Structure formats: C-alpha cells, structure tokens
Amino acid sequence: PELLVNGSFEFPVVPANTALPIAPASWSWESAVGFVFRGSPAPIWPLAQSGQQYADIGNTYDHRLRQNFTIPHRARFSLSWYD
C-alpha cells in the first residue's frame, strides 16, 4: 500500500509550465508557502522526477511541507525522497 497520498504531488492540477504557491492535496505547509510546479516555467527549474508535478520546498529552512499518516499494522517500510 502507498503510505504517502499524492506523493508525486499531482493534485490539485497546476497548468502546464506553471508554478503556483499552493499546498499539494493532503499536504500542508508548516512555514512559508512553497510552490507546486508542472513542467518548467523557466529553464532553471527541473522537470518532475516522477509524475507531472512536484513541490518545491526551497533552498532554506523556511519551507516545511508535512503530511500525517497512520500505519495500521506492524510492518517494515521504506520512505524515500528525490532531491
């Protein structure tokens, strides 16, 4: 089962080659609001590692994105992030 809901940040859908200052669905910003990117609004930003969109958490500690989830039974899980 997938623990992280909307892990590739596909919702809400952002228009092509745009960055919007929103929180991905089922996530929340604990700090300054970052951006959700779709495509590349300018050459300095990369494309998504997976899916069509990604959340930009910035280059400083100012941006903190969180999602709460519950593991209903005992198991071994691996969480990974792309940087």
Coordinates of C-alpha atoms in Angstrom, one line a residue:
P1 CA 0.0 0.0 0.0
E2 CA 1.1 3.5 -0.6
L3 CA 1.6 5.4 2.6
L4 CA 2.1 8.8 1.2
V5 CA -1.0 10.1 -0.5
N6 CA -0.4 12.2 -3.6
G7 CA 3.3 11.5 -3.3
S8 CA 4.2 12.9 -6.7
F9 CA 2.1 16.0 -5.9
E10 CA -0.3 15.6 -8.8
F11 CA -3.3 17.2 -7.1
P12 CA -4.5 19.9 -7.4
V13 CA -3.5 20.0 -11.1
V14 CA -1.4 23.0 -12.0
P15 CA -1.5 24.5 -15.5
A16 CA 1.4 23.4 -17.8
N17 CA 4.7 25.2 -17.4
T18 CA 3.5 27.0 -14.2
A19 CA 4.4 27.2 -10.6
L20 CA 1.6 28.1 -8.1
P21 CA 2.0 28.9 -4.3
I22 CA -0.3 26.2 -3.1
A23 CA -0.1 23.1 -0.9
P24 CA -0.5 19.7 -2.7
A25 CA -3.7 17.9 -1.8
S26 CA -3.5 16.1 1.6
W27 CA -0.3 18.0 2.5
S28 CA 0.1 21.3 4.4
W29 CA 2.8 23.9 4.7
E30 CA 4.2 24.4 8.2
S31 CA 6.0 27.5 7.2
A32 CA 6.4 29.9 4.3
V33 CA 4.3 28.6 1.4
G34 CA 6.4 26.9 -1.4
F35 CA 5.3 26.2 -4.9
V36 CA 3.9 23.2 -6.9
F37 CA 5.5 23.0 -10.4
R38 CA 4.1 21.4 -13.5
G39 CA 6.6 21.4 -16.4
S40 CA 9.2 24.0 -16.5
P41 CA 8.1 27.6 -16.1
A42 CA 11.7 28.7 -16.7
P43 CA 14.9 26.8 -17.7
I44 CA 16.4 27.0 -14.2
W45 CA 13.8 24.5 -12.8
P46 CA 14.0 20.8 -13.5
L47 CA 11.1 18.6 -14.6
A48 CA 9.4 16.3 -12.1
Q49 CA 11.3 13.1 -11.1
S50 CA 8.0 11.2 -11.1
G51 CA 4.6 12.1 -12.5
Q52 CA 4.0 15.6 -14.0
Q53 CA 4.3 17.8 -10.9
Y54 CA 6.5 18.4 -7.9
A55 CA 6.6 20.5 -4.8
D56 CA 9.4 22.9 -4.4
I57 CA 10.4 23.2 -0.7
G58 CA 13.0 25.9 -1.4
N59 CA 16.7 26.1 -0.6
T60 CA 16.5 27.2 3.0
Y61 CA 14.8 26.0 6.2
D62 CA 12.0 28.5 5.5
H63 CA 9.8 25.8 3.8
R64 CA 8.5 22.8 5.6
L65 CA 5.9 20.5 4.0
R66 CA 4.1 17.9 6.0
Q67 CA 1.7 15.0 5.7
N68 CA 0.3 12.9 8.5
F69 CA -0.4 9.2 8.0
T70 CA -1.1 6.2 10.2
I71 CA 0.4 2.7 9.8
P72 CA -2.5 0.4 10.9
H73 CA -0.3 -2.7 11.5
R74 CA 3.3 -3.7 12.2
A75 CA 5.5 -3.9 9.1
R76 CA 8.8 -2.7 7.6
F77 CA 8.5 0.4 5.4
S78 CA 11.0 2.4 3.4
L79 CA 10.3 6.1 2.7
S80 CA 12.4 7.9 0.0
W81 CA 12.7 11.4 -1.4
Y82 CA 14.3 12.8 -4.5
D83 CA 16.4 15.9 -4.2

